[in-house]
Amino acid sequence: VQLVESGGGLVQPGGSLRLSCRASGVSFDDDALGWFRQAPGEEREGVSCISRRDRTPYYADAVKGRFTVSKDNAANTLYLQMNDMKPEDSAVYYCAAQRFGQGSYMCSNNYGVDIWGKGVLVTVSS
């Protein structure tokens, strides 16, 4: 069981990045999947999560309208498209999964994650 993130890096304010999370040993049909982030000195927070138990993906208020989560079941890959990025988006971004979970609950409560990726650094700076 493994989650491996990629796609992080340095981007200017207003720019875009797409994160990828390649999963193994995770059910893209049954499990909740999502993205969390942690900035220095801050607690880890849920950014965006999805599951078949949610009608729509969950997004944190700070990223609504700018970030989009998606998945490719055939490729076992979860994505996070980040647009109009801001310096406050700078953080280590983690991919996460919960067995048979609900994405909105996992993200909003930062609770119940069974599997974490190692994280990827995103820096938004001019």
Coordinates of N, CA and C in Angstrom, one line a residue:
V1 N 0.9 -1.2 0.0 CA 0.0 0.0 0.0 C 0.9 1.2 0.0
Q2 N 0.7 2.1 -1.0 CA 1.6 3.2 -1.1 C 0.9 4.4 -1.9
L3 N 1.2 5.6 -1.4 CA 0.8 6.8 -2.1 C 2.1 7.6 -2.4
V4 N 2.3 8.0 -3.7 CA 3.5 8.7 -4.1 C 3.1 10.0 -4.8
E5 N 3.4 11.1 -4.2 CA 3.1 12.4 -4.8 C 4.2 12.9 -5.7
S6 N 3.8 13.7 -6.7 CA 4.7 14.4 -7.6 C 4.1 15.7 -8.1
G7 N 4.9 16.5 -8.7 CA 4.4 17.7 -9.3 C 4.6 19.0 -8.5
G8 N 5.2 18.9 -7.3 CA 5.4 20.1 -6.6 C 6.6 21.0 -7.1
G9 N 6.8 22.1 -6.5 CA 7.8 23.0 -7.0 C 7.6 24.4 -6.7
L10 N 8.3 25.3 -7.3 CA 8.2 26.7 -7.2 C 7.3 27.3 -8.3
V11 N 6.4 28.2 -7.9 CA 5.5 28.8 -8.9 C 5.3 30.3 -8.4
Q12 N 5.1 31.2 -9.4 CA 4.9 32.6 -9.0 C 3.4 32.8 -8.6
P13 N 3.1 33.8 -7.9 CA 1.7 34.1 -7.6 C 0.9 34.3 -8.8
G14 N -0.3 33.7 -8.8 CA -1.1 33.7 -10.0 C -0.9 32.5 -10.9
G15 N 0.2 31.8 -10.7 CA 0.5 30.6 -11.6 C -0.3 29.4 -11.2
S16 N 0.1 28.3 -11.9 CA -0.6 27.0 -11.7 C 0.4 25.9 -11.5
L17 N -0.1 24.9 -10.8 CA 0.6 23.6 -10.7 C -0.4 22.5 -10.7
R18 N 0.0 21.3 -11.1 CA -0.8 20.1 -10.9 C 0.0 19.1 -10.2
L19 N -0.6 18.7 -9.1 CA 0.0 17.6 -8.3 C -0.6 16.3 -8.7
S20 N 0.2 15.2 -8.7 CA -0.3 13.9 -8.9 C 0.0 13.0 -7.8
C21 N -0.8 12.0 -7.6 CA -0.6 11.0 -6.5 C -0.9 9.6 -7.1
R22 N 0.2 8.9 -7.3 CA 0.1 7.5 -7.8 C -0.2 6.6 -6.7
A23 N -1.2 5.8 -6.7 CA -1.6 4.9 -5.6 C -1.5 3.5 -6.0
S24 N -1.1 2.7 -5.0 CA -1.1 1.2 -5.1 C -1.7 0.6 -3.8
G25 N -2.5 -0.4 -4.0 CA -3.2 -1.0 -2.8 C -4.3 -0.2 -2.3
V26 N -4.9 0.7 -3.1 CA -6.0 1.6 -2.7 C -7.1 1.4 -3.7
S27 N -8.3 1.3 -3.2 CA -9.5 1.2 -4.1 C -10.0 2.6 -4.5
F28 N -9.9 2.9 -5.8 CA -10.4 4.2 -6.2 C -12.0 4.2 -6.3
D29 N -12.6 3.0 -6.1 CA -14.0 3.0 -6.1 C -14.6 3.1 -4.7
D30 N -13.9 2.5 -3.7 CA -14.5 2.4 -2.4 C -13.9 3.3 -1.3
D31 N -12.7 3.7 -1.6 CA -11.9 4.5 -0.5 C -12.1 6.0 -0.8
A32 N -12.0 6.8 0.3 CA -11.9 8.2 0.2 C -10.5 8.6 -0.1
L33 N -10.4 9.6 -1.0 CA -9.0 10.0 -1.4 C -9.0 11.5 -1.3
G34 N -7.8 12.0 -1.0 CA -7.8 13.5 -0.9 C -6.4 14.1 -0.7
W35 N -6.4 15.4 -0.6 CA -5.2 16.2 -0.5 C -5.2 17.0 0.8
F36 N -4.2 17.0 1.6 CA -4.0 17.8 2.8 C -2.7 18.6 2.6
R37 N -2.6 19.7 3.4 CA -1.4 20.4 3.3 C -1.0 20.9 4.7
Q38 N 0.3 21.2 4.9 CA 0.8 21.7 6.1 C 1.9 22.7 5.9
A39 N 1.6 23.9 6.3 CA 2.6 25.0 6.2 C 3.4 25.0 7.5
P40 N 4.6 25.6 7.5 CA 5.5 25.6 8.6 C 4.8 26.3 9.8
G41 N 4.8 25.6 11.0 CA 4.2 26.2 12.2 C 2.7 26.0 12.2
E42 N 2.1 25.4 11.2 CA 0.6 25.3 11.1 C 0.2 23.8 11.3
E43 N -1.0 23.6 11.6 CA -1.5 22.2 11.6 C -1.9 21.7 10.2
R44 N -1.8 20.4 10.0 CA -2.2 19.9 8.7 C -3.7 20.1 8.5
E45 N -4.1 20.5 7.3 CA -5.5 20.8 7.0 C -5.9 20.1 5.7
G46 N -7.2 19.7 5.7 CA -7.7 19.1 4.5 C -7.9 20.2 3.4
V47 N -7.5 19.9 2.2 CA -7.6 20.8 1.1 C -8.8 20.4 0.2
S48 N -8.7 19.2 -0.3 CA -9.8 18.7 -1.2 C -9.8 17.1 -1.1
C49 N -11.1 16.6 -1.0 CA -11.2 15.2 -0.8 C -12.4 14.7 -1.7
I50 N -12.4 13.5 -2.1 CA -13.5 12.9 -2.9 C -13.8 11.5 -2.4
S51 N -15.0 11.0 -2.6 CA -15.4 9.6 -2.4 C -16.7 9.4 -3.0
R52 N -17.1 8.2 -3.2 CA -18.4 7.9 -3.8 C -19.5 8.2 -2.8
R53 N -19.2 8.4 -1.6 CA -20.2 8.8 -0.6 C -20.5 10.3 -0.6
D54 N -19.8 11.1 -1.4 CA -20.0 12.5 -1.5 C -20.6 12.8 -2.8
R55 N -21.6 13.7 -2.8 CA -22.2 14.1 -4.1 C -21.3 14.9 -4.9
T56 N -20.5 15.8 -4.2 CA -19.5 16.6 -4.9 C -18.2 16.6 -4.1
P57 N -17.1 16.9 -4.7 CA -15.9 17.0 -3.9 C -15.9 18.0 -2.8
Y58 N -15.2 17.7 -1.8 CA -15.0 18.7 -0.7 C -13.8 19.6 -1.0
Y59 N -14.0 20.9 -0.8 CA -12.9 21.9 -0.9 C -12.9 22.8 0.3
A60 N -11.7 23.0 0.8 CA -11.5 24.0 1.9 C -11.9 25.4 1.3
D61 N -12.5 26.2 2.2 CA -12.9 27.5 1.7 C -11.8 28.3 1.1
A62 N -10.6 28.1 1.5 CA -9.4 28.9 1.0 C -9.1 28.6 -0.4
V63 N -9.5 27.4 -0.9 CA -9.1 27.0 -2.3 C -10.3 26.9 -3.2
K64 N -11.5 27.1 -2.7 CA -12.7 27.0 -3.6 C -12.6 27.9 -4.8
G65 N -12.9 27.4 -6.0 CA -12.8 28.2 -7.2 C -11.5 28.3 -7.8
R66 N -10.4 27.8 -7.1 CA -9.1 27.8 -7.6 C -8.5 26.4 -7.8
F67 N -8.8 25.5 -7.0 CA -8.3 24.2 -7.0 C -9.4 23.2 -7.5
T68 N -8.9 22.2 -8.2 CA -9.8 21.1 -8.7 C -9.2 19.8 -8.5
V69 N -10.0 18.9 -7.8 CA -9.5 17.5 -7.6 C -10.1 16.6 -8.6
S70 N -9.4 15.6 -9.1 CA -9.9 14.7 -10.1 C -9.1 13.4 -9.9
K71 N -9.6 12.3 -10.5 CA -8.9 11.0 -10.4 C -9.0 10.3 -11.7
D72 N -8.1 9.5 -12.0 CA -8.1 8.6 -13.2 C -8.0 7.2 -12.6
N73 N -9.2 6.5 -12.6 CA -9.2 5.2 -12.0 C -8.3 4.2 -12.7
A74 N -8.3 4.3 -14.0 CA -7.5 3.3 -14.8 C -6.0 3.5 -14.5
A75 N -5.6 4.7 -14.2 CA -4.2 4.9 -13.9 C -3.9 4.9 -12.4
N76 N -4.9 4.7 -11.6 CA -4.7 4.7 -10.1 C -4.1 6.0 -9.7
T77 N -4.5 7.1 -10.2 CA -3.8 8.4 -9.9 C -4.9 9.4 -9.6
L78 N -4.6 10.2 -8.5 CA -5.3 11.3 -8.0 C -4.6 12.6 -8.4
Y79 N -5.4 13.6 -8.8 CA -4.7 14.9 -9.2 C -5.3 16.0 -8.4
L80 N -4.5 17.1 -8.3 CA -5.0 18.3 -7.7 C -4.4 19.4 -8.6
Q81 N -5.4 20.0 -9.4 CA -5.0 21.2 -10.3 C -5.2 22.4 -9.4
M82 N -4.1 23.2 -9.3 CA -4.1 24.4 -8.5 C -3.8 25.6 -9.4
N83 N -4.8 26.5 -9.5 CA -4.7 27.7 -10.3 C -4.8 29.0 -9.5
D84 N -4.3 30.1 -10.1 CA -4.4 31.4 -9.4 C -3.8 31.2 -8.0
M85 N -2.6 30.7 -7.9 CA -2.0 30.3 -6.6 C -1.5 31.6 -5.9
K86 N -1.6 31.4 -4.6 CA -1.2 32.6 -3.7 C -0.1 32.1 -2.8
P87 N 0.7 33.1 -2.2 CA 1.7 32.7 -1.3 C 1.3 31.9 -0.1
E88 N 0.0 32.1 0.3 CA -0.5 31.3 1.4 C -0.8 29.9 1.1
D89 N -0.7 29.5 -0.2 CA -0.8 28.1 -0.6 C 0.5 27.4 -0.4
S90 N 1.5 28.0 -0.1 CA 2.8 27.4 0.1 C 2.7 26.4 1.3
A91 N 3.1 25.2 1.1 CA 3.0 24.1 2.1 C 3.6 22.8 1.5
V92 N 3.7 21.9 2.4 CA 3.9 20.5 2.0 C 2.5 19.9 1.7
Y93 N 2.3 19.3 0.6 CA 1.0 18.7 0.2 C 1.1 17.2 0.3
Y94 N 0.1 16.6 1.0 CA 0.1 15.2 1.2 C -1.1 14.6 0.5
C95 N -0.9 13.5 -0.1 CA -2.0 12.6 -0.6 C -2.4 11.7 0.6
A96 N -3.7 11.4 0.6 CA -4.2 10.6 1.7 C -5.4 9.7 1.3
A97 N -5.6 8.6 2.0 CA -6.7 7.7 1.7 C -7.3 7.2 3.0
Q98 N -8.6 6.9 3.0 CA -9.2 6.3 4.1 C -10.1 5.1 3.5
R99 N -9.9 4.0 4.1 CA -10.6 2.8 3.7 C -12.1 3.0 3.9
F100 N -12.8 2.8 2.7 CA -14.3 2.9 2.8 C -14.8 4.2 3.5
G101 N -14.0 5.3 3.3 CA -14.4 6.5 4.0 C -15.2 7.4 3.2
Q102 N -15.5 8.6 3.8 CA -16.3 9.7 3.2 C -15.3 10.8 3.1
G103 N -15.1 11.3 1.9 CA -14.1 12.3 1.6 C -14.3 13.6 2.4
S104 N -15.5 14.1 2.4 CA -15.8 15.3 3.0 C -15.6 15.3 4.5
Y105 N -15.9 14.2 5.2 CA -15.6 14.0 6.6 C -14.1 13.9 6.9
M106 N -13.4 13.1 6.1 CA -12.0 13.0 6.2 C -11.3 14.3 6.1
C107 N -11.7 15.1 5.1 CA -11.0 16.4 4.9 C -11.4 17.4 6.0
S108 N -12.7 17.6 6.2 CA -13.1 18.7 7.1 C -12.7 18.4 8.6
N109 N -12.6 17.2 9.0 CA -12.2 16.8 10.3 C -10.8 16.4 10.5
N110 N -10.1 16.3 9.4 CA -8.7 15.8 9.4 C -8.6 14.6 10.3
Y111 N -9.5 13.6 9.9 CA -9.7 12.4 10.8 C -9.9 11.2 10.0
G112 N -9.3 10.1 10.5 CA -9.6 8.8 9.9 C -8.7 8.4 8.7
V113 N -7.7 9.2 8.4 CA -6.8 8.8 7.3 C -6.0 7.5 7.7
D114 N -6.1 6.6 6.7 CA -5.4 5.3 6.9 C -4.0 5.3 6.3
I115 N -3.9 6.0 5.2 CA -2.6 6.0 4.5 C -2.2 7.4 4.1
W116 N -1.0 7.7 4.3 CA -0.4 9.0 3.9 C 0.7 8.8 2.9
G117 N 0.8 9.8 2.0 CA 2.0 9.9 1.2 C 3.1 10.6 2.0
K118 N 4.2 10.7 1.4 CA 5.4 11.4 2.1 C 5.3 12.9 1.9
G119 N 4.6 13.4 1.0 CA 4.4 14.8 0.8 C 5.3 15.4 -0.3
V120 N 4.9 16.5 -0.8 CA 5.6 17.2 -1.8 C 5.5 18.7 -1.5
L121 N 6.6 19.4 -1.7 CA 6.7 20.8 -1.3 C 6.2 21.7 -2.5
V122 N 5.3 22.6 -2.1 CA 4.9 23.6 -3.0 C 5.2 25.0 -2.5
T123 N 5.9 25.8 -3.3 CA 6.2 27.2 -2.8 C 5.7 28.2 -3.8
V124 N 5.0 29.1 -3.3 CA 4.4 30.2 -4.2 C 5.1 31.5 -3.8
S125 N 6.0 32.0 -4.7 CA 6.8 33.1 -4.4 C 7.3 33.8 -5.7
S126 N 7.4 35.1 -5.6 CA 8.0 35.8 -6.8 C 9.5 36.0 -6.6

